[in-house]
Coordinates of C-alpha atoms in Angstrom, one line a residue:
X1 CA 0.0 0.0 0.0
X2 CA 1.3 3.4 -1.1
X3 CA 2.4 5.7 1.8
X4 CA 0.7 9.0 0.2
X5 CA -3.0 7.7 -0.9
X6 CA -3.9 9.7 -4.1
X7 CA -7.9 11.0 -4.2
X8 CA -9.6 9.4 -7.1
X9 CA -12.4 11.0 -9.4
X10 CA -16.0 11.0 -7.2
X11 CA -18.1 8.8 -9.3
X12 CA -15.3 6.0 -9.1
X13 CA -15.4 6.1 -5.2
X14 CA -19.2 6.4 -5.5
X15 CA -19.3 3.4 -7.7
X16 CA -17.2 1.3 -5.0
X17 CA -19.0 2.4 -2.0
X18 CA -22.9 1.6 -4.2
X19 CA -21.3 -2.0 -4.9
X20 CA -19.9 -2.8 -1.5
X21 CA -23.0 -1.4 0.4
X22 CA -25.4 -3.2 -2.2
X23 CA -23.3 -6.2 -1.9
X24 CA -23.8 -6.2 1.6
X25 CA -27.4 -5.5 1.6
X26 CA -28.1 -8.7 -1.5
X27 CA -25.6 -10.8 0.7
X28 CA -27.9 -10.2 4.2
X29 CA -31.1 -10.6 2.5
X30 CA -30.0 -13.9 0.6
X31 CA -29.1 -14.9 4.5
X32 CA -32.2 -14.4 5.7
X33 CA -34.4 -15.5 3.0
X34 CA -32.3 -19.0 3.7
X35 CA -32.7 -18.5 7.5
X36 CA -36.6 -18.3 7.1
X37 CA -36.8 -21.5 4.4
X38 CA -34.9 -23.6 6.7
X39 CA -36.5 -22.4 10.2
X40 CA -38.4 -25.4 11.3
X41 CA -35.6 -27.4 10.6
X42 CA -33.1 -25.0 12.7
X43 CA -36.2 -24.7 15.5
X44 CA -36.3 -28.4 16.0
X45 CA -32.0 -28.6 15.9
X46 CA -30.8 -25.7 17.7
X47 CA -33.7 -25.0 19.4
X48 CA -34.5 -21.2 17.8
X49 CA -35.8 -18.8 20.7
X50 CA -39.0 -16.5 21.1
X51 CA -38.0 -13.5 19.2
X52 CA -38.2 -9.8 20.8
X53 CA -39.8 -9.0 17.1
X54 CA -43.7 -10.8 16.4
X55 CA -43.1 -14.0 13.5
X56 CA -38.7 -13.9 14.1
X57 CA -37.0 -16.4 16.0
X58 CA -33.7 -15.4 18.5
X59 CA -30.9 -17.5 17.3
X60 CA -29.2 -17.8 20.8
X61 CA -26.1 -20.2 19.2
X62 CA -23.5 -17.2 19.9
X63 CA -22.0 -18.4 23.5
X64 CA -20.8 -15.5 24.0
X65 CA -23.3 -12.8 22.9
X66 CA -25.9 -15.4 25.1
X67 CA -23.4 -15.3 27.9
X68 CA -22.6 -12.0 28.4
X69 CA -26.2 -10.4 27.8
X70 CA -27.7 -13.2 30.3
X71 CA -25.0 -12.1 33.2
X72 CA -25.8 -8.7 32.0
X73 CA -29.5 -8.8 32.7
X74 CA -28.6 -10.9 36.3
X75 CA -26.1 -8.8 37.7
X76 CA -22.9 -7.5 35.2
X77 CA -25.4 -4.1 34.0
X78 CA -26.4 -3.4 37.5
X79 CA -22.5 -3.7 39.4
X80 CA -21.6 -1.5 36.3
X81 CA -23.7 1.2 37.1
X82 CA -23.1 1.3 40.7
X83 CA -19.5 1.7 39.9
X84 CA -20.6 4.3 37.5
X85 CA -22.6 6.3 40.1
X86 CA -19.7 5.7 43.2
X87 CA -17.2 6.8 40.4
X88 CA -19.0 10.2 40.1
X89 CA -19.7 10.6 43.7
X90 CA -16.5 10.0 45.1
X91 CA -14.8 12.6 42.4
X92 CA -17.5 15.3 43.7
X93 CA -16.9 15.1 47.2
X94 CA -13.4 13.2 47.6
X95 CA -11.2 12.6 44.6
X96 CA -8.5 11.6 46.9
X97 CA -10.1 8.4 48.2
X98 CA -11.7 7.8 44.9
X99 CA -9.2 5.1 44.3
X100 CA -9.8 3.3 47.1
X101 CA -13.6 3.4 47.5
X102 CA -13.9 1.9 43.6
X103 CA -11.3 -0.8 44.5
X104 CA -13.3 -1.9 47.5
X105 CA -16.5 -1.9 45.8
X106 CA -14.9 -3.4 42.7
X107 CA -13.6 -6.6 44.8
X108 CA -17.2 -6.9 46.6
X109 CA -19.0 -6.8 43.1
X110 CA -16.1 -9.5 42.0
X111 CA -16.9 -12.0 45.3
X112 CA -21.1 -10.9 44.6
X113 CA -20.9 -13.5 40.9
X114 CA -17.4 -15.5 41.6
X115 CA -18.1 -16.3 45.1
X116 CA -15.0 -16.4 47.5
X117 CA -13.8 -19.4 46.3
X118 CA -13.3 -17.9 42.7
X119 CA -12.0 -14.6 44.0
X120 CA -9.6 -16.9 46.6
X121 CA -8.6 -18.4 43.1
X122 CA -7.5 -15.0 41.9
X123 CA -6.0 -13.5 45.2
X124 CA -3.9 -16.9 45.0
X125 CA -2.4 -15.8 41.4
X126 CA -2.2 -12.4 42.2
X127 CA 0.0 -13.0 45.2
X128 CA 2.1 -15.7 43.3
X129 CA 2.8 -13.3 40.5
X130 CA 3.7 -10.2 43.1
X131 CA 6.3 -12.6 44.7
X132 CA 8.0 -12.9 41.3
X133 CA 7.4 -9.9 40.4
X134 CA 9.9 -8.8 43.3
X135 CA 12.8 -10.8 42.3
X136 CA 12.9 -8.5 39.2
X137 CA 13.4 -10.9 36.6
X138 CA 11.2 -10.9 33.5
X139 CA 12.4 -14.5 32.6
X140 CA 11.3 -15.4 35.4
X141 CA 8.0 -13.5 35.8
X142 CA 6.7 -14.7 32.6
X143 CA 7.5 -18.4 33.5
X144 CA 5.4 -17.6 36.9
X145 CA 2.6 -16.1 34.9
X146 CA 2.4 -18.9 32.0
X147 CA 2.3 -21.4 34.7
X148 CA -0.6 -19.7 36.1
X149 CA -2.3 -18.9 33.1
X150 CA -1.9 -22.9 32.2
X151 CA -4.6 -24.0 35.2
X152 CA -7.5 -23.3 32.8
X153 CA -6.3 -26.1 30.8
X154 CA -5.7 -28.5 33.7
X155 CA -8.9 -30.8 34.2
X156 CA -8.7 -32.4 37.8
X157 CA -8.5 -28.1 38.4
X158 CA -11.4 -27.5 36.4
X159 CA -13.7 -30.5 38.0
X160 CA -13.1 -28.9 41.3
X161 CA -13.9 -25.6 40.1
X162 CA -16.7 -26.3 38.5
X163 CA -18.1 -28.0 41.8
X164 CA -18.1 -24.7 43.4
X165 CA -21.2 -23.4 41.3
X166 CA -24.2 -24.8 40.5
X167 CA -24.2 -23.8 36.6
X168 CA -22.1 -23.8 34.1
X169 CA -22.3 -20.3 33.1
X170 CA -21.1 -19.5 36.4
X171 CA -17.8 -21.6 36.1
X172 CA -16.9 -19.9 33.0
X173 CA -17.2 -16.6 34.7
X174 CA -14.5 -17.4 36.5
X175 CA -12.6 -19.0 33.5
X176 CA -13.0 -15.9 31.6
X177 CA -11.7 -14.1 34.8
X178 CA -8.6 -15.8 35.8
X179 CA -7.7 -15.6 31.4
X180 CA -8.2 -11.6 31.3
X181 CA -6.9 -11.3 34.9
X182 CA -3.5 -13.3 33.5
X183 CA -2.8 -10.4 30.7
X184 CA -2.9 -8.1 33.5
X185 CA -0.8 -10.3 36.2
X186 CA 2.0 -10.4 33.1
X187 CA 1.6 -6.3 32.7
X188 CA 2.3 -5.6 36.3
X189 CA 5.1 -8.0 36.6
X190 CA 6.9 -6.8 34.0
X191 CA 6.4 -3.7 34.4
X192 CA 8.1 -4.0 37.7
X193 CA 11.0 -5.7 36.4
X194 CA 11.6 -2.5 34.1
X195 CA 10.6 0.0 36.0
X196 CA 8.8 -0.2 39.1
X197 CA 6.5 2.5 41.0
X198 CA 8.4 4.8 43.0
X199 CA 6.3 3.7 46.4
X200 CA 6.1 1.3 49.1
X201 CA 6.1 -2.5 48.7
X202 CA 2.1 -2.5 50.2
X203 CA 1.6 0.1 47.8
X204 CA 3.0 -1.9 45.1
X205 CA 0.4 -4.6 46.3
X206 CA -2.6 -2.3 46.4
X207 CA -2.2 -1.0 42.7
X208 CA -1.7 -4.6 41.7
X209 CA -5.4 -5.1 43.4
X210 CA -6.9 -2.2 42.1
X211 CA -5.8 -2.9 38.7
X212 CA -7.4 -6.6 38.8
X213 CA -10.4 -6.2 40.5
X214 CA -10.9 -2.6 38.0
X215 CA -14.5 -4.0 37.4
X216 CA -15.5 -2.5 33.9
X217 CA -12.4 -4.3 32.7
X218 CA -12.5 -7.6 34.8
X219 CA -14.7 -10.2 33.1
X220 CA -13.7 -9.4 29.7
X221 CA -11.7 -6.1 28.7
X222 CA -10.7 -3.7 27.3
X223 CA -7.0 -4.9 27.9
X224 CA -4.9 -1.3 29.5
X225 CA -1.5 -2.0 30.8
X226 CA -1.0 -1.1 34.3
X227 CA 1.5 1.3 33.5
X228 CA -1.1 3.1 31.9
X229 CA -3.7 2.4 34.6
X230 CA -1.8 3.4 37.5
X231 CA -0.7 6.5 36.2
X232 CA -3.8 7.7 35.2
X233 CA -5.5 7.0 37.8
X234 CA -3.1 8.8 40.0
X235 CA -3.6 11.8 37.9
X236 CA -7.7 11.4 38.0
X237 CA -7.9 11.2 42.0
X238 CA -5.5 14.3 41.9
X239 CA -7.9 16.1 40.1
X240 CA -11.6 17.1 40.4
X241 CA -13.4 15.7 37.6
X242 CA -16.6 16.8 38.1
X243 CA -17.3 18.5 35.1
X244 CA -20.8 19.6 34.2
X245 CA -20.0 17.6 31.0
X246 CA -20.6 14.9 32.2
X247 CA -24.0 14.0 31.8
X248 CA -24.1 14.6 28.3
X249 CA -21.2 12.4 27.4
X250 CA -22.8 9.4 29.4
X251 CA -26.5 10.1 27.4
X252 CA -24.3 10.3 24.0
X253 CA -22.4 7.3 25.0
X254 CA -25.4 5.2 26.4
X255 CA -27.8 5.7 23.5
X256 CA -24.9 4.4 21.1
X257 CA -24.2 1.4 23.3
X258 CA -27.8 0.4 22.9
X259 CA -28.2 1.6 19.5
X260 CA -25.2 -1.6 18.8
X261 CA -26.7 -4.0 21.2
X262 CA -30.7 -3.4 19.4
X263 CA -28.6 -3.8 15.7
X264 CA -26.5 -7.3 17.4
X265 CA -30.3 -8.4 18.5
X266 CA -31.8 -7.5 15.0
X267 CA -29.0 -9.7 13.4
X268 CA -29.7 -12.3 15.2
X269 CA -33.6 -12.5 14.8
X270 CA -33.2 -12.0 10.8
X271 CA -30.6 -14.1 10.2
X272 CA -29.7 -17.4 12.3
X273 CA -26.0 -17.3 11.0
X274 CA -25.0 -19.0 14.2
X275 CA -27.3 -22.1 14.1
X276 CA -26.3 -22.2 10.2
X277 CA -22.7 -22.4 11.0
X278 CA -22.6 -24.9 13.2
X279 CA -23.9 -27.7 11.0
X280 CA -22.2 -28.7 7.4
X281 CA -25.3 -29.7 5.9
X282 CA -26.9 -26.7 6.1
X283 CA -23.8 -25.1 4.7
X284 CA -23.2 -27.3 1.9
X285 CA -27.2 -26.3 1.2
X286 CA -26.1 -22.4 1.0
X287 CA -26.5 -22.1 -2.5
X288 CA -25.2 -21.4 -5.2
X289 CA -21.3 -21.1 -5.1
X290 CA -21.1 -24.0 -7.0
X291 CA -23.1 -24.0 -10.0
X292 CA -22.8 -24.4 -13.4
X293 CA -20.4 -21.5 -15.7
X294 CA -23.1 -20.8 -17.2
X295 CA -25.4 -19.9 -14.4
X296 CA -23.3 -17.9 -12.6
X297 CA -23.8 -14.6 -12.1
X298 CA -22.8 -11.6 -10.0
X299 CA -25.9 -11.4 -8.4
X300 CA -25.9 -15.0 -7.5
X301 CA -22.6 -15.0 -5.7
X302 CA -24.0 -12.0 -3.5
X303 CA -26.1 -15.1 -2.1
X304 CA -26.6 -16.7 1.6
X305 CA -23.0 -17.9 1.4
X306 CA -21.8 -14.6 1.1
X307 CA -24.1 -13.7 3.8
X308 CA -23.1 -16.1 5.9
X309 CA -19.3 -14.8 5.6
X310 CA -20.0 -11.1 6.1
X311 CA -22.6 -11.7 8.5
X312 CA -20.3 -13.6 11.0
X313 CA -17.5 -11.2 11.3
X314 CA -20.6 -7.9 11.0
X315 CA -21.8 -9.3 14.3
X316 CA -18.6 -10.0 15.8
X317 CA -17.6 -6.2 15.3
X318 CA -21.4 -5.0 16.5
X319 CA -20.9 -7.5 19.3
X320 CA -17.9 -6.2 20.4
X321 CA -19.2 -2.6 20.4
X322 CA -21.4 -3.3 23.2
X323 CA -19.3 -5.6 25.1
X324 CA -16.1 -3.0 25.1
X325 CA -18.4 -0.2 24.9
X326 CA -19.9 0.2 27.9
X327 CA -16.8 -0.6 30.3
X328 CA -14.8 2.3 27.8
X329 CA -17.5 4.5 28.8
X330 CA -17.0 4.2 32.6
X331 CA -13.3 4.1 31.9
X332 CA -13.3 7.3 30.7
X333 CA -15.5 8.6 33.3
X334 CA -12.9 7.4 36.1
X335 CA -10.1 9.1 34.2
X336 CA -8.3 6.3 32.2
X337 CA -8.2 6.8 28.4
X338 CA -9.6 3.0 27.2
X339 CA -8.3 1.5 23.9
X340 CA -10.2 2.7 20.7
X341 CA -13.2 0.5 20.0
X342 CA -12.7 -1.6 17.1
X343 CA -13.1 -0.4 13.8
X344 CA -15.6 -1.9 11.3
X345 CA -14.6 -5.3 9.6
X346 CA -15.9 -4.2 5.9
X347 CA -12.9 -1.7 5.9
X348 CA -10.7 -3.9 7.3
X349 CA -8.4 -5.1 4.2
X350 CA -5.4 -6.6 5.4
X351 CA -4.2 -8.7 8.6
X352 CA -1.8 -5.5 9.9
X353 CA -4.8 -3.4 10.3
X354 CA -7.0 -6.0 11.8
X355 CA -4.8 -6.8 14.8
X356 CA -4.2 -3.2 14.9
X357 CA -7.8 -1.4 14.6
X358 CA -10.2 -4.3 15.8
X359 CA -8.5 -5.1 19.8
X360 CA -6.3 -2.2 20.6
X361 CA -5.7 -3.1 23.8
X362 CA -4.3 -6.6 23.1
X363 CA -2.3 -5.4 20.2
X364 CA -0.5 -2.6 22.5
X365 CA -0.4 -5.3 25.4
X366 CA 1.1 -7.9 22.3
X367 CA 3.6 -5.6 21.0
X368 CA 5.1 -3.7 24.6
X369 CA 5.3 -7.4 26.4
X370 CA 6.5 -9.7 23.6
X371 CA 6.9 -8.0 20.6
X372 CA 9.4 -5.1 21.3
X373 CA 11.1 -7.1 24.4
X374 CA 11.8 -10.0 21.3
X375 CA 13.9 -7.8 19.3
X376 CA 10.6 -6.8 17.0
X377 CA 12.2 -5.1 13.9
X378 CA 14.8 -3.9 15.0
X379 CA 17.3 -6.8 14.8
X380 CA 16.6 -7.6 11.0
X381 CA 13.9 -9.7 9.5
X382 CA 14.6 -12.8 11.2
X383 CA 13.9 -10.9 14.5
X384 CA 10.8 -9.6 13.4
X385 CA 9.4 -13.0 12.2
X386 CA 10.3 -14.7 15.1
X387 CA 8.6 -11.6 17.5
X388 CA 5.5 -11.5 15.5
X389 CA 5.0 -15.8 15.4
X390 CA 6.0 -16.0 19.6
X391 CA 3.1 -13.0 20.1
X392 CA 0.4 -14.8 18.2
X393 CA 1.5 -18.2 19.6
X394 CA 0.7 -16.5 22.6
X395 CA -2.8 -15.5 21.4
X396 CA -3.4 -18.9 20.5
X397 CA -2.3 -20.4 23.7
X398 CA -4.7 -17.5 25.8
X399 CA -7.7 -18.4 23.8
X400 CA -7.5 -22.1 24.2
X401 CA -5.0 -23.9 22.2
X402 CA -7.5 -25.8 20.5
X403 CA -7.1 -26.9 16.5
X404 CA -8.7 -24.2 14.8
X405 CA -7.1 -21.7 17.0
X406 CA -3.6 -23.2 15.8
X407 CA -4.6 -22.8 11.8
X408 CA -6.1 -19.6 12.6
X409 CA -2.9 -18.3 14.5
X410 CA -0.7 -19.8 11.4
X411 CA -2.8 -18.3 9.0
X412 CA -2.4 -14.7 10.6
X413 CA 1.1 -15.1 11.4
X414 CA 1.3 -15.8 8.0
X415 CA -0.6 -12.8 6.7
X416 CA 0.9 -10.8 8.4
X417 CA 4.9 -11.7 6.8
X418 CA 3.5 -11.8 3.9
X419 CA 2.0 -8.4 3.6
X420 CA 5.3 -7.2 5.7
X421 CA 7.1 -8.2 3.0
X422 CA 5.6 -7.3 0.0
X423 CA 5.7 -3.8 1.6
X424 CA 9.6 -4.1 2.1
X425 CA 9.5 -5.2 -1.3
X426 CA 7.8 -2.1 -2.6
X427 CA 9.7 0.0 -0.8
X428 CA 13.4 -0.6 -1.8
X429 CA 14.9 1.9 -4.0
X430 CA 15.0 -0.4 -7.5
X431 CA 11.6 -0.9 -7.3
X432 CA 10.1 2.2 -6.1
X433 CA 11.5 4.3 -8.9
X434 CA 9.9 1.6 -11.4
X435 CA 6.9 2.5 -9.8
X436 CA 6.9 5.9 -9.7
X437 CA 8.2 6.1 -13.4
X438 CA 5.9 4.3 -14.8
X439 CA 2.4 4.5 -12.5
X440 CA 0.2 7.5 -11.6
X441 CA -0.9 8.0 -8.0
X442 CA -4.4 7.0 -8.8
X443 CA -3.2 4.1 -10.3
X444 CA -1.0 2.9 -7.4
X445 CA -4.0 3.4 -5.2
X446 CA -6.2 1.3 -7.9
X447 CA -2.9 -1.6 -7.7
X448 CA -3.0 -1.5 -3.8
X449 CA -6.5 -2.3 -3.8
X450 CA -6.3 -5.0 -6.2
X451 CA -3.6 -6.5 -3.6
X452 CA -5.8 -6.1 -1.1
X453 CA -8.6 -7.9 -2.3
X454 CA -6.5 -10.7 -2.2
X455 CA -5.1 -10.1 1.3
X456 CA -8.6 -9.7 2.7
X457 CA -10.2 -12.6 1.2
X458 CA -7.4 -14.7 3.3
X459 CA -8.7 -12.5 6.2
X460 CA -12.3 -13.3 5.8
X461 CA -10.8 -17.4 5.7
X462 CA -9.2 -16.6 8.9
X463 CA -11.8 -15.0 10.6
X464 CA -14.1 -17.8 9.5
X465 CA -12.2 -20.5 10.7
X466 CA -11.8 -18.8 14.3
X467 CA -15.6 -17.9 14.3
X468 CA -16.9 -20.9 13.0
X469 CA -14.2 -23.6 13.3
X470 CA -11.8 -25.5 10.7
X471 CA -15.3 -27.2 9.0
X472 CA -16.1 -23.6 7.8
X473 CA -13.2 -22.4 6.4
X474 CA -12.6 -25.8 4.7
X475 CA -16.2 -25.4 3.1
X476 CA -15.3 -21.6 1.8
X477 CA -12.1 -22.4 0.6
X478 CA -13.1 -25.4 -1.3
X479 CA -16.2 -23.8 -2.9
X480 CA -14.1 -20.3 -3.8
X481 CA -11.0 -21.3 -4.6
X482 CA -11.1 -25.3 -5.3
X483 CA -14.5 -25.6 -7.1
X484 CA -15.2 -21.8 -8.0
X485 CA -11.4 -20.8 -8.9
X486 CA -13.1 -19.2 -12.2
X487 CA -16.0 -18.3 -11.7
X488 CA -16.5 -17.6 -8.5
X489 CA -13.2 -16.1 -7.3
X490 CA -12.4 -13.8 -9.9
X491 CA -16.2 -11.9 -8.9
X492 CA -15.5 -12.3 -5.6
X493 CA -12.0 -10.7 -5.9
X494 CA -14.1 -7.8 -8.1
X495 CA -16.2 -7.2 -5.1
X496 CA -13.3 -7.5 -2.4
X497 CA -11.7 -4.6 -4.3
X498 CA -14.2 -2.3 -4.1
X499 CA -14.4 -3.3 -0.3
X500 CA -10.6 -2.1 -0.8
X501 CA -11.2 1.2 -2.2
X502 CA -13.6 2.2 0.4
X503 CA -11.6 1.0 3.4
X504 CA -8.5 3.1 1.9
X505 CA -10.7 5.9 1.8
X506 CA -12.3 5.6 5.3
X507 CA -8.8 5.1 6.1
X508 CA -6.7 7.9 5.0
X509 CA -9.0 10.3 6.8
X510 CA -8.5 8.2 10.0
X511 CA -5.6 8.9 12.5

C-alpha cells in the first residue's frame, strides 16, 4: 500500500461504495431468505428462541453474545452502574479516596458472581505473580505467569472448580476471569522488572489489586497496561473531575451502546448465522457457489454464502461494540483513556490493520510485552518474524490452544509476513522508482486495492475458521478457490476490491 493515498475521481469512489453497500445488503437478505426457508428445521435442531420482534425467532447459538447479555441482565449491567454512580460521587466530594472506595466496591462486586472461592482463586495468582514480580526478573516473571495462566487447561482443576457453582455459566465466569486477569498479572510484573513504581512494597500490592479487580475491565476487557492504569489513575484522583459535562457524554455514549446491542439483537432475529454455521449440511445447502459457468452470475454470488461470511465477522464487530463499549465509557469517566473501539470489519483489508484497529488493547499489550522485548524489527527480519510468530503463539495459547485456533494463529502469522514483506519489497529503492516512473498516484492506489482484495479474502478465511471452526473455512475455501477458482473467485475478488477502495478511503481520513 502506497504511503501517500492519491484521491480518485467521485463517481469512481461512489461506484465502489454503491457495490460494497449493495453487496452487503443482497448478501444479508440472501441470509435471511435461507434462515426463514430452513426455520423449522433450525427450530427443532438448535432450538430457535422466542423473538423480541412478532413472526422472528432469536438464534441464541453465539455463546458468547448469550453469555454476556444473560450475566448482564442478572447482575454485570447493575455492578456497572453502581460503579458508575460511586465513580461520580466519590470525584464530587473526595477525589482523593476515589481510588480506594472503587477498589473496595470493585472486589465486593467481583466476590457478589465468583463467590469467594473464585476470587480466593484470583487472590492466590495475584500473590504468586507479586512474589515474582519482586525478584525482578522478567524470565522469570513470565515463567510464573504462564504457569498460572496454564490451570485453565488443567482438568482435575477445572472439576473442582466447576463443583463450586451450580451452573455452568457460572464456572466460565470465573474462566474468563482468571484468562483476562492473567494479561494483567503479566503487565504488572513486567512492568516491575523495568521499572517499578516509585512507592512502598504495600503500595505496590494495592495498585496490583486495584488494577485486577478494576470491574468494567475484569470479566472481559478492554485490555490497559498497568502502567497506563496506575498512572492515570493517580492523575484522576489528583484532580476534580466533576465537570458539568458529564451527563451529556454518558447520554451520548449510552444511546450508542444500545443503539449496537438493538442492531446485534436484529442480526440475530433475521438471520440465524450462528445455528447455520454450526452444521455442514446446512452449509453445503447455502446455494449457489457452486453452480454451473453458465449460471453464474454476480448477483448469484452475493447469495446466503456470502451472507453467511460477512454476517459472521458484522456481528462480531457489532458485538464487540457493546461488550467493550460500555466498560470504555466508565473508563473514561474514572479518568483512564480505554483503547479505541474496534473499527468496522468491511474496511478492514489486510491482517496488519485488523490486529491493529479491531482489539487495541491486546495489540498494545502484544507488542510492549513480547513484541518489542523479542527484538521486534529492530534486529533484521529474522527478528521480526520470530517476534510477531511468539506474540500470536501467545494468542493462541490465551484463547485455548485448540485446533482451529492453531490454523487460525498460522494463518495470521502468516498474513501478516507476507504483507510485511511485499511492503519491504515495494519500498526498496529499484523498485520504487519503477513504480513511480511508470504508474500514476491514482493508479498505485487502484494496484494496492487489487492486492488487497487478495489479502482480505485470506482475512475473511481466517476470521471464519476462528468464528466458525476448521469445517467452515474448509467449506469456503473449497467452494471459492477449489470448485469456484473461475467463476466464483475472480467476482468475488471484483467485489473485495471495491471493499478495498472504500476502506483506503475511510482510512486515509482516520488517524
Amino acid at each position: 500500500m502506497p504511503s501517500q493515498l492519491s484521491p480518485l475521481p467521485w463517481p469512481e469512489i461512489f461506484f465502489y461504495w454503491l457495490l460494497s453497500l449493495g453487496s452487503h445488503f443482497y448478501s444479508f437478505y440472501q441470509l435471511h431468505k435461507f434462515s426463514k426457508e430452513h426455520e423449522a428445521g433450525l427450530q427443532r435442531e438448535f432450538q430457535l428462541e422466542n423473538g423480541l420482534f412478532k413472526s422472528f425467532k432469536r438464534d441464541p447459538s453465539d455463546f458468547e453474545w448469550s453469555f454476556w447479555t444473560e450475566w448482564a441482565r442478572k447482575s454485570l449491567l447493575w455492578t456497572l452502574v453502581g460503579h458508575g454512580v460511586l465513580s461520580r460521587l466519590a470525584a464530587i466530594f473526595h477525589p482523593k479516596l476515589k481510588v480506594l472506595a472503587l477498589t473496595m466496591f470493585d472486589f465486593l462486586a467481583a466476590s457478589s458472581l465468583l463467590g469467594f472461592k473464585g476470587v480466593g482463586v484470583l487472590l492466590l495468582q495475584l500473590s504468586v505473580a507479586f512474589s515474582a514480580a519482586q525478584l525482578r526478573k522478567p524470565s522469570w516473571a513470565w515463567i510464573t505467569n504462564l504457569l498460572l495462566l496454564s490451570t485453565i487447561h488443567i482438568q482435575p482443576l477445572q472439576d473442582i472448580q466447576r463443583g463450586w457453582y451450580s451452573t455452568e455459566e457460572e464456572y466460565y465466569l470465573l474462566l474468563f476471569s482468571v484468562a483476562v486477569c492473567g494479561l494483567r498479572f503479566i503487565s504488572f510484573s513486567l512492568e516491575h522488572c523495568w521499572s517499578p513504581l516509585e512507592c512502598s512494597r504495600v503500595a505496590h500490592l494495592f495498585w496490583l489489586f486495584s488494577y485486577t479487580f478494576y470491574h468494567p475491565f475484569f470479566y472481559n476487557g478492554p485490555i490497559i497496561t498497568f502502567k497506563a492504569y496506575a498512572e492515570q489513575m493517580r492523575k484522576s484522583a489528583d484532580e476534580n473531575s466533576g465537570e458539568e459535562s458529564v451527563f451529556g457524554y454518558v447520554l451520548v455514549r449510552s444511546v450508542r451502546v444500545i443503539l449496537w446491542w438493538i442492531l446485534a439483537e436484529y442480526m440475530i432475529h433475521v438471520m440465524y448465522m450462528h445455528s447455520i454455521h454450526s452444521n455442514e449440511t446446512y452449509i453445503e445447502l447455502l446455494p449457489p457457489w457452486a453452480l454451473e459457468p453458465e449460471m453464474i452470475s454476480a448477483p448469484c454470488l452475493l447469495s446466503a454464502s456470502g451472507g453467511l461470511a460477512l454476517a459472521l465477522v458484522q456481528f462480531f464487530y457489532v458485538k464487540y461494540l457493546v461488550l467493550f463499549g460500555l466498560p470504555s465509557m466508565l473508563a473514561t469517566l474514572d479518568g483512564l483513556i480505554p483503547p479505541k473501539l474496534p473499527r468496522c470489519v468491511s474496511i478492514m483489508h489486510s491482517f496488519t490493520g485488523m490486529w491493529r484497529h479491531f482489539d487495541e488493547g491486546l495489540y498494545r499489550w502484544l507488542i510492549r510485552y513480547i513484541y518489542v522485548p523479542l527484538g521486534g524489527s529492530r534486529h533484521g527480519p529474522l527478528s521480526k518474524v520470530f517476534s510477531t510468530g511468539v506474540a500470536f503463539a501467545f494468542v493462541c495459547f490465551w484463547h485455548g490452544g485448540q485446533d482451529y485456533l492453531r490454523y487460525w494463529a498460522l494463518m495470521n502469522w502468516a498474513g501478516v509476513l507476507v504483507e510485511n514483506a511485499i511492503r519491504a519489497l515495494f519500498a526498496s529503492s529499484r523498485l520504487h522508482s519503477v513504480v513511480e516512473q511508470n504508474f500514476s498516484l491514482a493508479m498505485r492506489r487502484r494496484c494496492a486495492a487489487l492486492l488487497c482484495a487478495f489479502s482480505t479474502a485470506m482475512l475473511i478465511l481466517s476470521n471464519l475458521v476462528f468464528l466458525g471452526g476448521t469445517h467452515v473455512g474448509r467449506i469456503f475455501w473449497k467452494r471459492v478457490f477449489i470448485q469456484g477458482w473461475s467463476t466464483v473467485a475472480p467476482p468475488m475478488l471484483t467485489f473485495l476490491y471495491c471493499f478495498a477502495q472504500v476502506g483506503l478511503e475511510r482510512t486515509s481520513s482516520q488517524p
